[in-house]
Coordinates of C-alpha atoms in Angstrom, one line a residue:
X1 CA -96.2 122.3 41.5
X2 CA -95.7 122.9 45.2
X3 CA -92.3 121.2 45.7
X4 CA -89.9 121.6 48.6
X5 CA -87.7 123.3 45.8
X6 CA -90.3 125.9 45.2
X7 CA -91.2 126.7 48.2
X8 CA -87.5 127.1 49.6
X9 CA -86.7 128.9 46.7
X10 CA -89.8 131.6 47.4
X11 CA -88.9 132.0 51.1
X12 CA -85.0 132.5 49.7
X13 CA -86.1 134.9 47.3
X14 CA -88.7 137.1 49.4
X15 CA -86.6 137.0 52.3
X16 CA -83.5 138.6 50.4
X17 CA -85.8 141.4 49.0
X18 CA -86.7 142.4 52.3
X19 CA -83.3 142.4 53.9
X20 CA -81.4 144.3 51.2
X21 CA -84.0 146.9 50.6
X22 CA -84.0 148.2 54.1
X23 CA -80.2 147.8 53.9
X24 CA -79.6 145.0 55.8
X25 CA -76.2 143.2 54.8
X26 CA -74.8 141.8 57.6
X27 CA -73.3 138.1 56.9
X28 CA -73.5 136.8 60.0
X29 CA -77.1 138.5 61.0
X30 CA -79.7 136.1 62.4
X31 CA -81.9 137.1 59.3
X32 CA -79.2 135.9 57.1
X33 CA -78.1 132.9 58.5
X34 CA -81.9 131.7 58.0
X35 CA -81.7 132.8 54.4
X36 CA -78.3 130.3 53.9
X37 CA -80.5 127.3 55.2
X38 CA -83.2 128.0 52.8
X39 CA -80.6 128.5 50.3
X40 CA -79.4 124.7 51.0
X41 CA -82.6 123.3 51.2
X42 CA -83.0 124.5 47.8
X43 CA -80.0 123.3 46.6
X44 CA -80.2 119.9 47.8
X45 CA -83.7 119.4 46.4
X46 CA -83.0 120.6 43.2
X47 CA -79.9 118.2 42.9
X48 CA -81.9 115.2 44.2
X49 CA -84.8 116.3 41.6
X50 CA -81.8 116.2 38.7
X51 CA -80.2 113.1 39.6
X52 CA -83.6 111.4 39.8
X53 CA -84.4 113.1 36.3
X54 CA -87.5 114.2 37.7
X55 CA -87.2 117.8 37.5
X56 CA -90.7 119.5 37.2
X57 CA -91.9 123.8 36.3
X58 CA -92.1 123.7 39.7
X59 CA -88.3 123.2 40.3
X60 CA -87.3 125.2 37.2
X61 CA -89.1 128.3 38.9
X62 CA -87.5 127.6 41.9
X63 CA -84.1 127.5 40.1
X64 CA -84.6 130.8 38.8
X65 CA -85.9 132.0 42.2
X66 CA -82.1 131.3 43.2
X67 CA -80.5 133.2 40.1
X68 CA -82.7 136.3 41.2
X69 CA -81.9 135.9 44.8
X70 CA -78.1 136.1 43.8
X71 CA -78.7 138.9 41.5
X72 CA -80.7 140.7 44.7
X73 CA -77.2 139.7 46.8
X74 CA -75.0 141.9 44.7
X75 CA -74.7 139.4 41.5
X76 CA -71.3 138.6 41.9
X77 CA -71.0 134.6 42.8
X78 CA -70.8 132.4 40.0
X79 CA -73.7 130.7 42.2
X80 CA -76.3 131.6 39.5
X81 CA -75.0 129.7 36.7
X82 CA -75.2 126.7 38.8
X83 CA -78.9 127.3 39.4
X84 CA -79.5 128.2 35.7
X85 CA -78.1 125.2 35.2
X86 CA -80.8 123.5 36.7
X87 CA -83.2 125.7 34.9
X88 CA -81.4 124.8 31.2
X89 CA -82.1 120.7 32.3
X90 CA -85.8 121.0 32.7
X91 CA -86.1 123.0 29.3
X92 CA -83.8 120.7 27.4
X93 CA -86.5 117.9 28.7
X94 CA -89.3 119.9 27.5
X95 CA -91.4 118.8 24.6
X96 CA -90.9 122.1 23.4
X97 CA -87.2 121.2 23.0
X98 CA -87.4 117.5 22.5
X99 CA -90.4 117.6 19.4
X100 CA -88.6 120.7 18.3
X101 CA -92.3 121.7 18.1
X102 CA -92.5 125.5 19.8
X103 CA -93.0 126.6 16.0
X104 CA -96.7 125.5 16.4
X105 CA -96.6 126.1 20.8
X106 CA -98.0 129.3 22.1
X107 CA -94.5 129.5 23.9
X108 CA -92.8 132.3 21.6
X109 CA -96.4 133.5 20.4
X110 CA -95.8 136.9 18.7
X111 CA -92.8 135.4 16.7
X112 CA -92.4 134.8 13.0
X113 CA -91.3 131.5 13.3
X114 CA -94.8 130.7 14.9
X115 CA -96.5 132.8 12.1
X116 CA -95.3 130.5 9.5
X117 CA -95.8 127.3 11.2
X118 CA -99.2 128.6 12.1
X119 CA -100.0 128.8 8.6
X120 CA -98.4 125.9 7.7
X121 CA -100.5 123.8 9.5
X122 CA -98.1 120.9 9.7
X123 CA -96.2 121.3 13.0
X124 CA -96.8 118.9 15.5
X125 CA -98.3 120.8 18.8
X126 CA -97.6 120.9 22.1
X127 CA -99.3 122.8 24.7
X128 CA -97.4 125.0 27.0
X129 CA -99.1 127.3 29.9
X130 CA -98.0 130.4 30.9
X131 CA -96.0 129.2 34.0
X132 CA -93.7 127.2 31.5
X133 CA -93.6 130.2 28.6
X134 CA -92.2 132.6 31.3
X135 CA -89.5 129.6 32.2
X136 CA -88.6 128.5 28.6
X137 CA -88.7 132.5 27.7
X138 CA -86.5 133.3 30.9
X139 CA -83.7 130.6 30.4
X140 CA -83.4 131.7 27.5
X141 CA -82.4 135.4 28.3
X142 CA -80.2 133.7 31.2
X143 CA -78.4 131.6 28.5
X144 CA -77.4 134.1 25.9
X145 CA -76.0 137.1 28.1
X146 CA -75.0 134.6 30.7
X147 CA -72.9 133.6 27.8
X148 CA -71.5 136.6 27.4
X149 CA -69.6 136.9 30.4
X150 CA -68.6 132.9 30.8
X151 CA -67.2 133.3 27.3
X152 CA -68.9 130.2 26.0
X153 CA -71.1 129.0 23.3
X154 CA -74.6 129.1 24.7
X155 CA -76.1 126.2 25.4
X156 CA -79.6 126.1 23.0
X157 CA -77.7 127.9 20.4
X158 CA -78.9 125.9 17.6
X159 CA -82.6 126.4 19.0
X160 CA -82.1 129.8 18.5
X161 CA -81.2 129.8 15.0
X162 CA -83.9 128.0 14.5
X163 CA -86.5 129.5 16.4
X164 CA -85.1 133.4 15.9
X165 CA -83.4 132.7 12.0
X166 CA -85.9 133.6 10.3
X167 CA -87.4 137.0 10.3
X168 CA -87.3 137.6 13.7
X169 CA -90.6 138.8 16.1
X170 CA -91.2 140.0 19.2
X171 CA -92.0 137.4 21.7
X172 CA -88.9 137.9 23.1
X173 CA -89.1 141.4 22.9
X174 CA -92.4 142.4 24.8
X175 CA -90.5 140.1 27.8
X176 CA -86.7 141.2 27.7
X177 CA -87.2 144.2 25.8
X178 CA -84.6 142.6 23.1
X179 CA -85.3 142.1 19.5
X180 CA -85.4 138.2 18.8
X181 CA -83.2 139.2 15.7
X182 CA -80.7 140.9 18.0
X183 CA -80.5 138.0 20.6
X184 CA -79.6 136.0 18.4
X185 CA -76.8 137.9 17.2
X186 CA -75.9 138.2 20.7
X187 CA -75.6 134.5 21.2
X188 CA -73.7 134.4 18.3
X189 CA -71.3 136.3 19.1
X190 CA -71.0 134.9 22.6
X191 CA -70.4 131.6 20.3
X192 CA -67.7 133.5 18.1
X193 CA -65.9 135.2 21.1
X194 CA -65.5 131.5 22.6
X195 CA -64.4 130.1 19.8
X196 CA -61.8 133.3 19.3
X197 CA -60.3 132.4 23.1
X198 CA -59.8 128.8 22.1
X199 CA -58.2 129.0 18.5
X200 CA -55.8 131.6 20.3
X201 CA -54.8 129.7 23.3
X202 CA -54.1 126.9 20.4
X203 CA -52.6 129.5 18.5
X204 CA -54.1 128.8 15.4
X205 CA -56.6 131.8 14.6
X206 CA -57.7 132.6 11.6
X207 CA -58.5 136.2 10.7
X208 CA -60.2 135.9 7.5
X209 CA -62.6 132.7 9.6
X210 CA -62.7 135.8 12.4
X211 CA -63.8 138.2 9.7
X212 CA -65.9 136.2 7.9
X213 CA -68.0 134.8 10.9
X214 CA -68.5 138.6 12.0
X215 CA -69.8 139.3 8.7
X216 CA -72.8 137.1 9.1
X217 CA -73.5 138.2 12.7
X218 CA -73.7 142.0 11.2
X219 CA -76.3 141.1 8.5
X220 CA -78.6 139.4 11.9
X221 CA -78.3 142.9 13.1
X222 CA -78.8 144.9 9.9
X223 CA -82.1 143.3 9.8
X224 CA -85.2 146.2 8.5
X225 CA -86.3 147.8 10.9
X226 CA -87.3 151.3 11.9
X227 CA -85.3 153.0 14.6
X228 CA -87.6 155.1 17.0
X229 CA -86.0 158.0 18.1
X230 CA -88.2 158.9 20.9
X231 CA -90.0 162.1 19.4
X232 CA -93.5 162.4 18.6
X233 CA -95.3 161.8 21.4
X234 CA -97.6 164.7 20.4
X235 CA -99.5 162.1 18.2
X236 CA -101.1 161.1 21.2
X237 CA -102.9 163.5 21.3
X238 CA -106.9 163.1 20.5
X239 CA -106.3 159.6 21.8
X240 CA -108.4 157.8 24.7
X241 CA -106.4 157.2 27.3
X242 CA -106.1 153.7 27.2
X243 CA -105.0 153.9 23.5
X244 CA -102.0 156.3 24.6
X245 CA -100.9 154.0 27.0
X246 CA -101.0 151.3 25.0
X247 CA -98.8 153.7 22.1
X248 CA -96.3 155.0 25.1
X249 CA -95.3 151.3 26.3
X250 CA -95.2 150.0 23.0
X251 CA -92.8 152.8 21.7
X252 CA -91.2 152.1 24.9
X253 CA -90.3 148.8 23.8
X254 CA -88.9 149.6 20.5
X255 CA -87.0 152.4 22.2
X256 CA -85.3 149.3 24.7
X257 CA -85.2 147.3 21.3
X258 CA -82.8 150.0 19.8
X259 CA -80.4 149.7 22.8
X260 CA -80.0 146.4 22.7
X261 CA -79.9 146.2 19.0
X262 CA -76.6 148.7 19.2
X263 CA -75.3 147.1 22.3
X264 CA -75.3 144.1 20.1
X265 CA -72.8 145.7 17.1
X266 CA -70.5 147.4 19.8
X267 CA -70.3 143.5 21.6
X268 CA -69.6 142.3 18.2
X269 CA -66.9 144.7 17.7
X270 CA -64.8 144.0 21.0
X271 CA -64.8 140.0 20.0
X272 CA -63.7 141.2 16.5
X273 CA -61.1 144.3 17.9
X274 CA -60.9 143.1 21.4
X275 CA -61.3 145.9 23.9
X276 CA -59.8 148.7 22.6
X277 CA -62.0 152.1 23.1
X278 CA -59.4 153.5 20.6
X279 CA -61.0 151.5 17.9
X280 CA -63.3 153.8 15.6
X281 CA -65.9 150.8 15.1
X282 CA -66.1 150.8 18.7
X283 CA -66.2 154.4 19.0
X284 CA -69.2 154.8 16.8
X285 CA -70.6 152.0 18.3
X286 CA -70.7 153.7 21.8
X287 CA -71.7 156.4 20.5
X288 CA -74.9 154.9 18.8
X289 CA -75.9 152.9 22.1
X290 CA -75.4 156.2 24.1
X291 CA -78.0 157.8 21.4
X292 CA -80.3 154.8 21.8
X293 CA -80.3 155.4 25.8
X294 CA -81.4 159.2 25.0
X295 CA -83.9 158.5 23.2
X296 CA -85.0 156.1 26.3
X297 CA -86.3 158.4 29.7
X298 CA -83.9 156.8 32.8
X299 CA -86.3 155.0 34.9
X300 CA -86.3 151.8 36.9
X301 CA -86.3 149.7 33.9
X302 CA -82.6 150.7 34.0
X303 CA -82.0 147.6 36.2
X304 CA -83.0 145.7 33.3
X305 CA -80.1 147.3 31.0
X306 CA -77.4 146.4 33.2
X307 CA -75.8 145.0 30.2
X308 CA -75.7 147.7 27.6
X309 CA -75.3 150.4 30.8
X310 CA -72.1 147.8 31.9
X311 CA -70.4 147.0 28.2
X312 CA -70.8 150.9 26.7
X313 CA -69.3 152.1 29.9
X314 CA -66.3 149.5 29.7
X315 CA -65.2 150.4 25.9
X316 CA -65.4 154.2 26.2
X317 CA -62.9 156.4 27.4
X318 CA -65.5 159.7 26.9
X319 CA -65.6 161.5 30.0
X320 CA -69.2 162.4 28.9
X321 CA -70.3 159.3 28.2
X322 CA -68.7 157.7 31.2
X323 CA -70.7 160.5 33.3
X324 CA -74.1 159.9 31.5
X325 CA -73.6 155.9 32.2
X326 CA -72.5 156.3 35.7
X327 CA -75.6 158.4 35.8
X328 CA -78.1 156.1 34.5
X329 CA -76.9 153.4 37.5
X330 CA -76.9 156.2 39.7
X331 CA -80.7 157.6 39.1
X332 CA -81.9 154.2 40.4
X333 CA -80.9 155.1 43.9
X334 CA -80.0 153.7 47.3
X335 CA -82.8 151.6 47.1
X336 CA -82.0 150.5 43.6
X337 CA -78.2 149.7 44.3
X338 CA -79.3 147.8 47.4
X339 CA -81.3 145.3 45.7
X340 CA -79.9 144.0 42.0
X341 CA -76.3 143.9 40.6
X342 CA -76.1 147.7 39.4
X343 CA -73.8 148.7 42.1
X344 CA -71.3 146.0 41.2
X345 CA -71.6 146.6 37.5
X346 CA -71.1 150.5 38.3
X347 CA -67.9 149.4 40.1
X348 CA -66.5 147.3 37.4
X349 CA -67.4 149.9 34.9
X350 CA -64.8 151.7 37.5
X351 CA -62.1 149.5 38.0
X352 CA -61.7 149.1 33.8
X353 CA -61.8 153.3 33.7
X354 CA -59.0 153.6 36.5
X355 CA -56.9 150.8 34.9
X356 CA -57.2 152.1 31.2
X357 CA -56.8 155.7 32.8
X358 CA -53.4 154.8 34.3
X359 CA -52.0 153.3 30.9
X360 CA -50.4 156.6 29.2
X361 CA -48.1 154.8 27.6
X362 CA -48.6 152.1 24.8
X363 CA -51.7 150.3 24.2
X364 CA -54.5 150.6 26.5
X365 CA -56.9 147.4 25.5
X366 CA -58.3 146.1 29.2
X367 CA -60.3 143.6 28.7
X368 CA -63.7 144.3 30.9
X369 CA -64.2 140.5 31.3
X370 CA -60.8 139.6 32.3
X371 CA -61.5 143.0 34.9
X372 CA -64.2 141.2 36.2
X373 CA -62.4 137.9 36.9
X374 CA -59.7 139.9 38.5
X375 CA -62.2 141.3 41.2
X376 CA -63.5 137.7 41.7
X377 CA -66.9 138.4 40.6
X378 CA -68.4 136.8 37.7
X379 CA -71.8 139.1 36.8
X380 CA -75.1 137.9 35.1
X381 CA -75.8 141.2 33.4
X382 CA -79.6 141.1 33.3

């Protein structure tokens, strides 16, 4: 689909990349000012499109066009959720959704859920192409960790425990680099952690409810599964080449998987203990999401773990680890700060260290979250 949406939303996109990664920031710069009036024309197409109820792939992908453009601008304006908003209405219109019939779609191929169905042989079909996988696939990344820091349920939460509540796969995986098991348990506990806020502003929480809803979320993430610790690759050895590469990128993906999979238990913990670094299941859980990034050689993929990087570096007080995560964000460079949001997660990471730093006294629980708010920012961690 070649819509005025899509098109706008390439020029927006392409025209970011090359301004920031030759360091070009100036708001007021000619460059910029043309990037603004794409921005708009994207905007008001896309909300025409959505009013009309006639949003098409093509405007999703342009929608998403605009969440990477403000990640490329620093990530911090809330402007993506507005856009993924956009991106969330054509999927919640999809057949997909509607038929509830991606058990028997190619769309999450490579999952159990479509393993079973497969074999079942009495799912209704629909037909997706690969345009519309990467969209459905995409949003639903955006949804869950975009969750996260919004503090809110996400949106196809009940999709997920249906699509991912089962044994789990790796459709999601080989995309995100996230465990379908483990993304659930991350929307989960986005779901718990907004339901926590609520029942305290009401003041009615109930601990045992807490406890007993972070129960369940821990046996997602218990799920079997080997852990890889990185070692071994000398059982490459005697392969062909293209058989090693194929070994080295899929341990590569288990090794990602790992991260997320402990990011996911130390998230849990700061809904259950709220952010206190003093905690000893928060402490551990650091401590095995530092391991997991060990195991994992830095490289540009980095970008991609803003989130684990971001929330490990927010709940430890380790001078070590604080180093070795500053590090990782570092490695990418001047060229990888200028284009992405790792610059501004590195600075949060920051501002919660100097506040919890300068609380000798008392306790020291500073919610990374709230720390973002302060700052005005509000971060999609992907």
């Amino acid at each position: 689909m070649h819509s005025e949406a899509a098109l706008f939303g390439t020029l927006t996109l392409t025209s970011l990349y090359k301004i920031r990664l030759r360091g070009g920031d100036g708001a007021q710069s000619e460059e910029m000012v043309e990037v603004r009036g794409f921005k708009e024309r994207v905007s008001t197409a896309l909300e025409q499109r959505r009013n009309t109820s006639m949003l098409d792939s093509g405007d999703a992908m342009a929608a998403l066009h605009m969440v990477s453009a403000v990640l490329f601008d620093g990530g911090t304006s809330a402007e993506w959720d507005q856009f993924l908003d956009i991106a969330k209405a054509y999927v919640a219109q999809h057949p997909v959704v509607t038929m509830k019939s991606w058990h028997s779609s190619p769309v999450m191929e490579g999952s159990s859920s479509t393993a079973l169905a497969a074999r079942s042989g009495n799912a209704p079909t629909t037909m997706v192409d690969k345009k519309t996988q990467f969209i459905i696939k995409t949003v639903a990344w955006f949804d869950v960790i975009g969750s996260v820091t919004m503090r809110r349920t996400p949106f196809f939460l009940d999709t997920y425990r249906e699509l991912f509540g089962r044994q789990g796969g790796a459709a999601m995986e080989r995309i995100m680099g996230c465990n379908e098991k483990v993304l659930l348990a991350i929307a989960e506990t986005a779901a718990l952690a907004a339901w926590r806020r609520d029942e305290e502003e009401k003041g009615t929480l109930n601990f045992m409810k807490l406890a007993k809803r972070a129960g369940e979320i821990e046996e997602i993430l218990s799920f079997t599964g080997p852990l890889d610790n990185g070692a071994g690759f000398t059982e490459y050895w005697g392969m062909d080449e293209a058989r090693a590469e194929q070994e080295r990128q899929a341990r590569t993906v288990r090794l990602v998987s790992n991260v997320f999979r402990a990011t996911g238990r130390l998230y849990l913990h700061t809904v259950v203990s709220q952010c206190n670094p003093d905690v000893q299941d928060i402490k551990v859980a650091v401590q095995s999401t530092i391991e997991a990034f060990k195991a994992l050689q830095a490289s540009d993929f980095d970008r991609s773990l803003v989130f684990p990087i971001t929330l490990a570096g927010c709940m430890t007080d380790n001078k070590d680890y604080r180093g070795y995560l500053e590090g990782r964000l570092l490695q990418l460079g001047p060229k990888g700060q200028a284009v992405g949001n790792s610059g501004s997660c590195l600075k949060l990471m920051q501002a919660v260290w100097k506040k919890r730093d300068q609380q000798l006294t008392g306790p020291r629980i500073f919610d990374w979250i709230d720390t973002m708010n302060d700052l005005g920012w509000c971060l999609l961690l992907v």
